[in-house]
Tab-separated table of C-alpha atoms in Angstrom:
chain	number	residue	atom	x	y	z
A	273	UNK	CA	129.854	107.039	92.045
A	274	UNK	CA	127.820	104.351	89.606
A	275	UNK	CA	124.891	102.758	90.589
A	276	UNK	CA	126.338	99.254	90.211
A	277	UNK	CA	128.982	100.400	93.074
A	278	UNK	CA	130.699	97.978	95.262
A	279	UNK	CA	128.629	97.942	98.433
A	280	UNK	CA	132.443	98.265	100.239
A	281	UNK	CA	132.164	101.849	98.200
A	282	UNK	CA	128.279	102.673	99.467
A	283	UNK	CA	129.570	101.691	102.904
A	284	UNK	CA	132.497	104.157	102.633
A	285	UNK	CA	130.275	106.555	101.672
A	286	UNK	CA	128.254	106.255	104.853
A	287	UNK	CA	130.958	106.634	106.555
A	288	UNK	CA	131.914	110.421	105.715
A	289	UNK	CA	128.632	110.977	105.552
A	290	UNK	CA	129.348	110.349	109.580
A	291	UNK	CA	132.717	111.629	109.871
A	292	UNK	CA	131.890	114.912	107.612
A	293	UNK	CA	128.925	115.456	110.387
A	294	UNK	CA	130.008	114.110	113.585
A	295	UNK	CA	127.058	111.074	114.183
A	296	UNK	CA	129.251	109.073	115.216
A	297	UNK	CA	128.671	109.894	118.911
A	298	UNK	CA	124.248	109.035	117.871
A	299	UNK	CA	124.924	106.074	115.913
A	300	UNK	CA	124.678	103.479	118.631
A	301	UNK	CA	123.832	100.269	117.593
A	302	UNK	CA	120.006	100.458	119.536
A	303	UNK	CA	119.429	103.527	117.970
A	304	UNK	CA	120.366	102.723	114.096
A	305	UNK	CA	118.444	99.972	114.670
A	306	UNK	CA	115.789	101.653	115.748
A	307	UNK	CA	115.874	104.266	112.887
A	308	UNK	CA	115.915	100.890	110.642
A	309	UNK	CA	112.786	99.632	112.124
A	310	UNK	CA	111.107	103.717	111.385
A	311	UNK	CA	112.414	103.343	107.518
A	312	UNK	CA	111.165	99.910	107.433
A	313	UNK	CA	107.483	101.334	108.686
A	314	UNK	CA	107.536	103.583	106.425
A	315	UNK	CA	108.133	100.962	103.217
A	316	UNK	CA	105.316	99.369	104.750
A	317	UNK	CA	102.937	102.442	104.961
A	318	UNK	CA	103.455	102.993	101.735
A	319	UNK	CA	102.157	99.334	100.778
A	320	UNK	CA	99.457	98.685	103.311
A	321	UNK	CA	96.437	98.484	101.752
A	322	UNK	CA	97.864	97.628	97.876
A	323	UNK	CA	97.085	94.307	96.783
A	324	UNK	CA	99.248	91.891	97.026
A	325	UNK	CA	100.882	92.681	93.795
A	326	UNK	CA	101.391	96.139	94.491
A	327	UNK	CA	99.708	97.914	92.437
A	328	UNK	CA	99.314	101.656	91.952
A	329	UNK	CA	102.012	101.746	94.402
A	330	UNK	CA	104.856	104.465	93.006
A	331	UNK	CA	108.126	102.139	92.680
A	332	UNK	CA	110.064	105.905	92.960
A	333	UNK	CA	108.359	106.347	96.555
A	334	UNK	CA	109.379	102.055	97.151
A	335	UNK	CA	112.681	102.814	96.360
A	336	UNK	CA	113.305	105.915	98.322
A	337	UNK	CA	112.076	104.211	101.577
A	338	UNK	CA	114.030	100.612	100.361
A	339	UNK	CA	117.359	103.423	100.169
A	340	UNK	CA	117.250	104.751	103.330
A	341	UNK	CA	116.668	101.246	104.891
A	342	UNK	CA	119.727	100.133	102.996
A	343	UNK	CA	121.741	103.117	103.920
A	344	UNK	CA	120.543	102.694	107.601
A	345	UNK	CA	122.187	99.172	107.122
A	346	UNK	CA	125.168	100.490	106.502
A	347	UNK	CA	125.520	102.651	108.988
A	348	UNK	CA	125.391	100.093	111.309
A	349	UNK	CA	127.913	97.280	109.534
A	350	UNK	CA	129.728	100.221	110.348
A	351	UNK	CA	129.425	101.301	114.160
A	352	UNK	CA	129.921	97.301	114.441
A	353	UNK	CA	132.946	97.076	112.325
A	354	UNK	CA	131.021	94.678	110.083
A	355	UNK	CA	131.644	93.781	106.348
A	356	UNK	CA	128.328	93.729	104.922
A	357	UNK	CA	129.211	92.704	101.459
A	358	UNK	CA	131.029	89.903	102.651
A	359	UNK	CA	128.001	88.985	105.741
A	360	UNK	CA	125.101	89.001	102.976
A	361	UNK	CA	127.373	86.236	100.509
A	362	UNK	CA	127.775	84.210	103.653
A	363	UNK	CA	124.337	83.839	104.069
A	364	UNK	CA	124.056	83.230	100.370
A	365	UNK	CA	126.383	80.572	100.023
A	366	UNK	CA	124.223	79.239	103.264
A	367	UNK	CA	121.112	79.464	101.502
A	368	UNK	CA	122.130	77.435	98.344
A	369	UNK	CA	122.851	74.861	100.830
A	370	UNK	CA	119.946	75.231	103.057
A	371	UNK	CA	116.951	75.497	100.401
A	372	UNK	CA	118.148	73.113	98.265
A	373	UNK	CA	116.520	73.054	94.936
A	374	UNK	CA	115.715	69.436	94.372
A	375	UNK	CA	113.543	69.580	98.025
A	376	UNK	CA	112.034	73.194	97.836
A	377	UNK	CA	111.230	73.901	94.078
A	378	UNK	CA	107.512	75.226	94.144
A	379	UNK	CA	106.748	75.426	97.890
A	380	UNK	CA	106.766	78.194	100.064
A	381	UNK	CA	109.921	79.206	101.302
A	382	UNK	CA	110.601	78.766	104.973
A	383	UNK	CA	112.994	81.870	105.398
A	384	UNK	CA	115.305	82.498	102.649
B	147	UNK	CA	131.270	86.253	94.096
B	148	UNK	CA	133.575	88.620	96.176
B	149	UNK	CA	132.906	90.434	99.090
B	150	UNK	CA	132.658	93.632	97.629
B	151	UNK	CA	130.717	92.570	94.552
B	152	UNK	CA	128.677	95.529	93.138
B	153	UNK	CA	124.841	95.024	94.609
B	154	UNK	CA	123.725	94.539	90.918
B	155	UNK	CA	125.420	91.690	91.336
B	156	UNK	CA	123.567	90.270	94.402
B	157	UNK	CA	120.454	91.062	92.429
B	158	UNK	CA	120.783	89.081	89.681
B	159	UNK	CA	122.370	86.147	92.549
B	160	UNK	CA	119.018	87.059	94.218
B	161	UNK	CA	116.979	86.375	91.267
B	162	UNK	CA	119.013	83.044	90.042
B	163	UNK	CA	117.933	82.239	94.089
B	164	UNK	CA	114.466	82.692	93.103
B	165	UNK	CA	113.846	81.553	89.655
B	166	UNK	CA	115.493	77.941	90.056
B	167	UNK	CA	112.967	77.625	93.644
B	168	UNK	CA	109.951	78.982	91.547
B	169	UNK	CA	109.638	80.738	94.424
B	170	UNK	CA	108.814	84.771	92.718
B	171	UNK	CA	104.668	83.447	92.477
B	172	UNK	CA	105.376	83.537	96.199
B	173	UNK	CA	107.557	87.154	96.271
B	174	UNK	CA	104.905	89.842	96.235
B	175	UNK	CA	105.512	93.022	97.561
B	176	UNK	CA	103.470	92.703	100.600
B	177	UNK	CA	104.878	88.995	101.711
B	178	UNK	CA	108.574	90.390	101.202
B	179	UNK	CA	107.992	93.598	102.963
B	180	UNK	CA	106.581	91.276	106.070
B	181	UNK	CA	109.383	88.823	105.685
B	182	UNK	CA	111.730	91.552	106.197
B	183	UNK	CA	109.842	93.086	108.846
B	184	UNK	CA	110.382	89.503	110.866
B	185	UNK	CA	114.481	89.974	110.006
B	186	UNK	CA	114.206	93.364	111.544
B	187	UNK	CA	112.556	91.482	114.480
B	188	UNK	CA	114.985	88.748	114.925
B	189	UNK	CA	118.170	91.795	114.738
B	190	UNK	CA	116.104	94.358	116.920
B	191	UNK	CA	115.960	90.947	119.329
B	192	UNK	CA	119.313	90.601	119.515
B	193	UNK	CA	120.429	94.103	120.900
B	194	UNK	CA	117.452	94.732	122.748
B	195	UNK	CA	118.910	94.004	126.272
B	196	UNK	CA	121.866	94.898	125.359
B	197	UNK	CA	124.208	98.232	126.474
B	198	UNK	CA	123.420	100.565	124.134
B	199	UNK	CA	127.554	100.555	123.003
B	200	UNK	CA	126.178	96.715	121.657
B	201	UNK	CA	128.632	95.416	124.040
B	202	UNK	CA	128.651	91.148	123.934
B	203	UNK	CA	126.459	91.290	121.218
B	204	UNK	CA	127.986	88.593	118.636
B	205	UNK	CA	129.452	90.932	115.488
B	206	UNK	CA	128.701	87.812	113.494
B	207	UNK	CA	125.187	86.558	114.248
B	208	UNK	CA	124.037	90.658	114.197
B	209	UNK	CA	125.658	89.971	110.479
B	210	UNK	CA	123.836	86.956	109.559
B	211	UNK	CA	120.630	88.819	110.155
B	212	UNK	CA	121.170	92.457	108.511
B	213	UNK	CA	122.393	89.600	105.021
B	214	UNK	CA	118.304	88.524	105.675
B	215	UNK	CA	117.572	91.916	105.969
B	216	UNK	CA	119.569	93.305	103.191
B	217	UNK	CA	118.662	89.695	100.660
B	218	UNK	CA	114.470	90.649	101.361
B	219	UNK	CA	115.522	93.921	100.193
B	220	UNK	CA	116.878	92.923	97.185
B	221	UNK	CA	114.186	90.091	96.956
B	222	UNK	CA	111.739	93.356	97.031
B	223	UNK	CA	113.657	95.147	94.463
B	224	UNK	CA	113.278	92.430	91.867
B	225	UNK	CA	109.896	92.021	92.613
B	226	UNK	CA	109.323	95.910	91.975
B	227	UNK	CA	112.027	95.426	88.738
B	228	UNK	CA	113.710	98.820	90.867
B	229	UNK	CA	117.560	99.112	90.626
B	230	UNK	CA	118.347	99.455	94.593
B	231	UNK	CA	122.068	100.186	93.943
B	232	UNK	CA	120.632	103.213	91.917
B	233	UNK	CA	118.342	104.153	94.146
B	234	UNK	CA	120.910	104.328	96.773
B	235	UNK	CA	122.799	106.540	95.276
B	236	UNK	CA	120.408	109.091	94.568
B	237	UNK	CA	118.524	109.512	98.063
B	238	UNK	CA	122.725	109.909	99.409
B	239	UNK	CA	122.933	112.664	97.080
B	240	UNK	CA	119.988	114.043	98.712
B	241	UNK	CA	120.569	113.306	101.909
B	242	UNK	CA	124.325	115.437	101.140
B	243	UNK	CA	121.908	117.839	99.853
B	244	UNK	CA	119.498	117.880	102.788
B	245	UNK	CA	121.924	117.872	105.427
B	246	UNK	CA	124.324	120.337	105.176
B	247	UNK	CA	127.576	120.186	107.247
B	248	UNK	CA	127.767	123.634	108.281
B	249	UNK	CA	123.735	122.911	109.369
B	250	UNK	CA	124.159	119.953	111.063
B	251	UNK	CA	127.764	119.425	112.612
B	252	UNK	CA	127.142	117.665	115.628
B	253	UNK	CA	123.613	117.652	116.539
B	254	UNK	CA	121.755	115.408	116.704
B	255	UNK	CA	120.202	113.731	113.233
B	256	UNK	CA	116.727	114.120	111.891
B	257	UNK	CA	116.606	111.124	109.672
B	258	UNK	CA	118.963	110.467	107.621
C	268	UNK	CA	91.953	87.967	136.148
C	269	UNK	CA	89.365	87.369	133.689
C	270	UNK	CA	89.844	88.457	129.525
C	271	UNK	CA	87.967	91.003	129.767
C	272	UNK	CA	90.155	92.878	133.120
C	273	UNK	CA	90.547	96.940	132.482
C	274	UNK	CA	93.865	97.959	130.440
C	275	UNK	CA	94.586	99.317	133.419
C	276	UNK	CA	94.312	96.308	134.946
C	277	UNK	CA	96.446	94.500	132.509
C	278	UNK	CA	99.240	97.255	133.456
C	279	UNK	CA	99.193	96.678	136.818
C	280	UNK	CA	99.980	92.823	136.112
C	281	UNK	CA	102.812	93.558	133.540
C	282	UNK	CA	104.467	96.132	136.567
C	283	UNK	CA	104.379	93.183	139.063
C	284	UNK	CA	105.787	91.207	137.086
C	285	UNK	CA	108.580	93.610	136.452
C	286	UNK	CA	109.232	94.631	139.832
C	287	UNK	CA	109.514	90.945	141.290
C	288	UNK	CA	112.068	90.427	138.962
C	289	UNK	CA	113.944	93.519	139.827
C	290	UNK	CA	113.750	94.324	135.794
C	291	UNK	CA	112.843	97.649	135.969
C	292	UNK	CA	116.949	97.801	134.926
C	293	UNK	CA	116.147	96.762	131.801
C	294	UNK	CA	113.294	98.466	130.902
C	295	UNK	CA	114.082	101.825	128.976
C	296	UNK	CA	112.050	102.759	126.508
C	297	UNK	CA	114.688	102.574	123.993
C	298	UNK	CA	115.220	98.584	124.707
C	299	UNK	CA	111.520	97.720	124.853
C	300	UNK	CA	110.613	99.414	121.234
C	301	UNK	CA	113.699	97.133	120.218
C	302	UNK	CA	111.457	94.151	122.191
C	303	UNK	CA	108.363	95.301	121.162
C	304	UNK	CA	109.903	95.425	116.862
C	305	UNK	CA	110.572	91.542	117.713
C	306	UNK	CA	107.520	90.234	119.301
C	307	UNK	CA	106.089	92.561	115.801
C	308	UNK	CA	108.327	90.587	113.912
C	309	UNK	CA	107.339	86.977	114.880
C	310	UNK	CA	104.024	88.093	113.803
C	311	UNK	CA	105.015	89.046	110.252
C	312	UNK	CA	106.557	85.633	109.945
C	313	UNK	CA	103.585	83.803	110.628
C	314	UNK	CA	101.816	85.337	107.810
C	315	UNK	CA	104.581	86.206	105.318
C	316	UNK	CA	104.067	83.640	103.080
C	317	UNK	CA	100.284	82.881	103.410
C	318	UNK	CA	97.353	84.324	101.663
C	319	UNK	CA	96.093	87.505	101.905
C	320	UNK	CA	93.491	85.766	103.974
C	321	UNK	CA	95.882	84.275	106.304
C	322	UNK	CA	94.548	80.702	105.764
C	323	UNK	CA	96.404	78.014	107.749
C	324	UNK	CA	97.407	80.320	110.366
C	325	UNK	CA	97.453	79.413	113.369
C	326	UNK	CA	94.457	82.027	115.235
C	327	UNK	CA	96.271	80.312	118.698
C	328	UNK	CA	99.993	80.840	117.626
C	329	UNK	CA	98.756	84.656	116.196
C	330	UNK	CA	97.062	84.987	119.967
C	331	UNK	CA	100.502	84.173	121.432
C	332	UNK	CA	103.032	87.177	119.201
C	333	UNK	CA	99.858	89.582	119.514
C	334	UNK	CA	100.280	88.856	123.012
C	335	UNK	CA	104.109	89.530	122.996
C	336	UNK	CA	103.277	93.187	121.603
C	337	UNK	CA	100.649	94.209	123.921
C	338	UNK	CA	102.912	92.440	126.977
C	339	UNK	CA	105.817	95.066	125.250
C	340	UNK	CA	103.245	98.107	125.146
C	341	UNK	CA	101.949	97.561	128.138
C	342	UNK	CA	105.591	97.720	130.252
C	343	UNK	CA	106.527	100.674	127.881
C	344	UNK	CA	103.140	102.506	129.118
C	345	UNK	CA	104.846	101.577	132.595
C	346	UNK	CA	108.179	103.079	132.395
C	347	UNK	CA	106.532	106.313	130.735
C	348	UNK	CA	104.097	106.456	132.941
C	349	UNK	CA	101.845	107.077	130.317
C	350	UNK	CA	97.742	105.824	130.686
C	351	UNK	CA	97.696	103.380	127.334
C	352	UNK	CA	93.843	102.885	127.720
C	353	UNK	CA	93.409	106.985	128.199
C	354	UNK	CA	95.306	107.330	125.247
C	355	UNK	CA	93.554	104.513	123.059
C	356	UNK	CA	90.528	105.857	124.148
C	357	UNK	CA	91.925	109.648	122.611
C	358	UNK	CA	92.810	108.385	119.504
C	359	UNK	CA	89.774	106.078	118.796
C	360	UNK	CA	88.180	109.472	119.773
C	361	UNK	CA	90.159	111.374	117.262
C	362	UNK	CA	89.816	109.004	114.549
C	363	UNK	CA	86.112	109.106	114.730
C	364	UNK	CA	85.976	112.726	114.447
C	365	UNK	CA	89.305	112.230	111.385
C	366	UNK	CA	87.516	109.832	109.301
C	367	UNK	CA	83.969	110.517	109.033
C	368	UNK	CA	81.774	107.736	107.957
C	369	UNK	CA	80.327	109.853	104.731
C	370	UNK	CA	83.706	111.198	103.556
C	371	UNK	CA	86.017	107.468	103.791
C	372	UNK	CA	82.737	104.586	103.674
C	373	UNK	CA	84.312	101.999	101.274
C	374	UNK	CA	87.657	103.587	100.336
C	375	UNK	CA	90.706	102.839	101.400
C	376	UNK	CA	91.285	103.847	104.790
C	377	UNK	CA	94.334	106.148	104.483
C	378	UNK	CA	95.722	105.607	108.368
C	379	UNK	CA	93.481	104.646	111.589
D	184	UNK	CA	84.101	104.724	127.028
D	185	UNK	CA	86.077	105.190	130.727
D	186	UNK	CA	89.560	104.926	129.949
D	187	UNK	CA	89.546	101.605	132.132
D	188	UNK	CA	87.504	99.951	129.263
D	189	UNK	CA	88.433	96.634	128.721
D	190	UNK	CA	90.209	94.994	125.909
D	191	UNK	CA	86.563	93.580	124.975
D	192	UNK	CA	85.207	96.752	124.790
D	193	UNK	CA	87.983	98.478	122.711
D	194	UNK	CA	88.079	95.844	120.445
D	195	UNK	CA	84.468	96.252	119.840
D	196	UNK	CA	84.747	99.779	119.410
D	197	UNK	CA	86.875	99.039	116.689
D	198	UNK	CA	85.023	96.476	114.876
D	199	UNK	CA	81.729	98.976	114.790
D	200	UNK	CA	84.193	101.818	113.692
D	201	UNK	CA	85.860	99.563	111.176
D	202	UNK	CA	81.706	98.669	110.385
D	203	UNK	CA	80.289	101.582	109.933
D	204	UNK	CA	83.183	102.930	107.442
D	205	UNK	CA	82.613	99.224	105.617
D	206	UNK	CA	87.026	98.689	106.288
D	207	UNK	CA	86.389	94.694	106.343
D	208	UNK	CA	87.207	94.331	102.745
D	209	UNK	CA	90.502	95.779	103.465
D	210	UNK	CA	91.419	94.326	106.913
D	211	UNK	CA	93.224	91.166	105.812
D	212	UNK	CA	96.178	90.118	108.878
D	213	UNK	CA	98.749	90.934	106.142
D	214	UNK	CA	98.043	94.412	105.450
D	215	UNK	CA	97.095	95.157	109.066
D	216	UNK	CA	100.432	93.728	110.478
D	217	UNK	CA	101.437	95.964	107.226
D	218	UNK	CA	100.134	98.980	108.853
D	219	UNK	CA	101.193	97.594	112.936
D	220	UNK	CA	104.547	97.634	111.503
D	221	UNK	CA	104.487	101.412	110.262
D	222	UNK	CA	103.000	102.168	112.934
D	223	UNK	CA	105.702	100.810	115.146
D	224	UNK	CA	107.650	102.368	112.805
D	225	UNK	CA	106.127	106.018	113.617
D	226	UNK	CA	106.976	104.984	117.421
D	227	UNK	CA	110.493	104.174	117.018
D	228	UNK	CA	111.016	107.320	115.184
D	229	UNK	CA	109.744	109.248	117.807
D	230	UNK	CA	112.809	107.434	120.676
D	231	UNK	CA	115.584	106.102	118.231
D	232	UNK	CA	117.734	109.765	118.589
D	233	UNK	CA	116.946	110.043	122.197
D	234	UNK	CA	118.471	108.735	125.607
D	235	UNK	CA	118.090	105.460	126.409
D	236	UNK	CA	116.117	106.746	129.141
D	237	UNK	CA	114.004	108.429	126.584
D	238	UNK	CA	114.734	111.817	127.732
D	239	UNK	CA	112.583	114.439	126.059
D	240	UNK	CA	110.816	112.098	124.434
D	241	UNK	CA	106.760	114.160	124.627
D	242	UNK	CA	104.826	110.910	126.358
D	243	UNK	CA	102.075	112.627	124.489
D	244	UNK	CA	103.043	111.840	121.724
D	245	UNK	CA	104.509	108.425	122.315
D	246	UNK	CA	101.053	107.802	123.896
D	247	UNK	CA	99.648	108.241	120.347
D	248	UNK	CA	101.973	105.807	118.572
D	249	UNK	CA	101.134	103.039	121.472
D	250	UNK	CA	97.490	104.174	120.680
D	251	UNK	CA	98.004	103.636	117.037
D	252	UNK	CA	99.618	100.122	117.846
D	253	UNK	CA	97.183	98.982	119.825
D	254	UNK	CA	94.293	100.179	117.650
D	255	UNK	CA	95.694	97.439	114.671
D	256	UNK	CA	96.381	94.731	117.198
D	257	UNK	CA	92.602	95.186	118.106
D	258	UNK	CA	91.466	94.796	114.099
D	259	UNK	CA	93.870	92.318	113.376
D	260	UNK	CA	92.189	90.420	116.541
D	261	UNK	CA	88.830	91.025	115.340
D	262	UNK	CA	89.663	90.567	111.968
D	263	UNK	CA	91.229	87.135	113.520
D	264	UNK	CA	87.796	86.207	115.569
D	265	UNK	CA	90.109	86.053	118.013
D	266	UNK	CA	90.396	87.852	121.968
D	267	UNK	CA	93.074	89.584	122.924
D	268	UNK	CA	92.046	89.163	126.401
D	269	UNK	CA	92.673	86.381	126.575
D	270	UNK	CA	95.507	85.752	124.576
D	271	UNK	CA	97.086	87.999	126.933
D	272	UNK	CA	95.983	86.649	130.080
D	273	UNK	CA	97.415	83.292	129.019
D	274	UNK	CA	100.611	84.629	127.947
D	275	UNK	CA	100.918	86.436	131.409
D	276	UNK	CA	100.181	82.891	132.794
D	277	UNK	CA	102.715	81.194	130.810
D	278	UNK	CA	105.379	83.791	131.559
D	279	UNK	CA	104.922	83.811	135.508
D	280	UNK	CA	105.442	80.014	135.013
D	281	UNK	CA	108.815	79.964	132.577
D	282	UNK	CA	110.268	82.990	134.674
D	283	UNK	CA	110.194	82.001	137.949
D	284	UNK	CA	111.084	85.303	140.306
D	285	UNK	CA	113.992	82.435	141.719
D	286	UNK	CA	115.905	82.135	138.757
D	287	UNK	CA	115.810	85.222	136.871
D	288	UNK	CA	115.836	88.438	139.316
D	289	UNK	CA	118.087	91.047	138.203
D	290	UNK	CA	118.961	89.072	135.791
D	291	UNK	CA	118.411	89.987	131.993
D	292	UNK	CA	114.970	89.181	130.632
D	293	UNK	CA	115.973	86.806	127.350
D	294	UNK	CA	111.727	87.066	125.948
D	295	UNK	CA	109.063	88.399	128.354
């Protein structure tokens, strides 16, 4: 699989991983969100005492934790039968409209 | 952009969104991880009192919060100059090896 | 109740709150940890775009979110029949030993 | 220190721990919230694959992670010069009023 694989291919690979191991029985939404929270916690720990720039934190280690976060997002999308790529594109469309460049340029974001 | 756009296209769109608003100045890693934590919190709140199956939770609302989580992951990948798709593929490769089907089938996962 | 009430009094008050509303049925550990995650997310959102010093963030608002985090910790302690004050004191004793002043003075903490 | 020490005593002990190690320089709010997130993540991981009841999870281990969460809350309260006990009592008062027993008895909480 190429590194620029679409999200739908990554979601399919996550689904196959789960099916092969008969792990769908563990993949209810609440359990998966707790697992996602665990990975976000590991990502936070990597940066907690770093300078704001993150200098000194291993990009490789950060990538591993970020990958874990995304993998659980994919498992959750599969559990909910939800198209994550479509959800992201829809949210990006909404953010483009909500945060008009002329309104917010150079001012701190609120949520985007 | 199609819903099956590759992660690299989504990351490029997130980068353009940030550049147009001159928001890179706010996108240091620690701030972005806090923002990511905020979105994970909103996702958790959607499901906190639901049954384990998540019955009754709006899939649309879940998709919106999951999209926010992924969007901040993309912003973080951009801030760290990191290829999230490559990181995910590498982690999936590692998980395939680490959780051999013959070892773990039908037993609760530890971390995957 | 005075503001310097012991944790055990606060835990008892949380237990009474739950019992009066017949909410113990909702207070399983996984649901409570998701609720706790939600409150941590709200705390993170307050500070996400602030300077590292947190300047400009309302201390009152921060206190409200921190209170919510602690209240869910108390509910979780009650659900697990666990003495949170004893757990904290034990962990503080362990941290005193683990992070000897002569070893770690002025160097970034690892976990404490 | 007794296990039923008031929060103010626990906060004072946390402040002394920090001062002795000259760690206040690391204890800006954003860093502390990331550290708190890390500990919440460890707590979530303990329960992620457990049954909703949490059966099988070590109460001792849960208490250790919960203690870590509370310790970082105390450090954050100290960094913000905030009385956590007063904040909790005020929030409990507000919750008593907001969730009147006659309104919410036996119905799923929304946020409390």
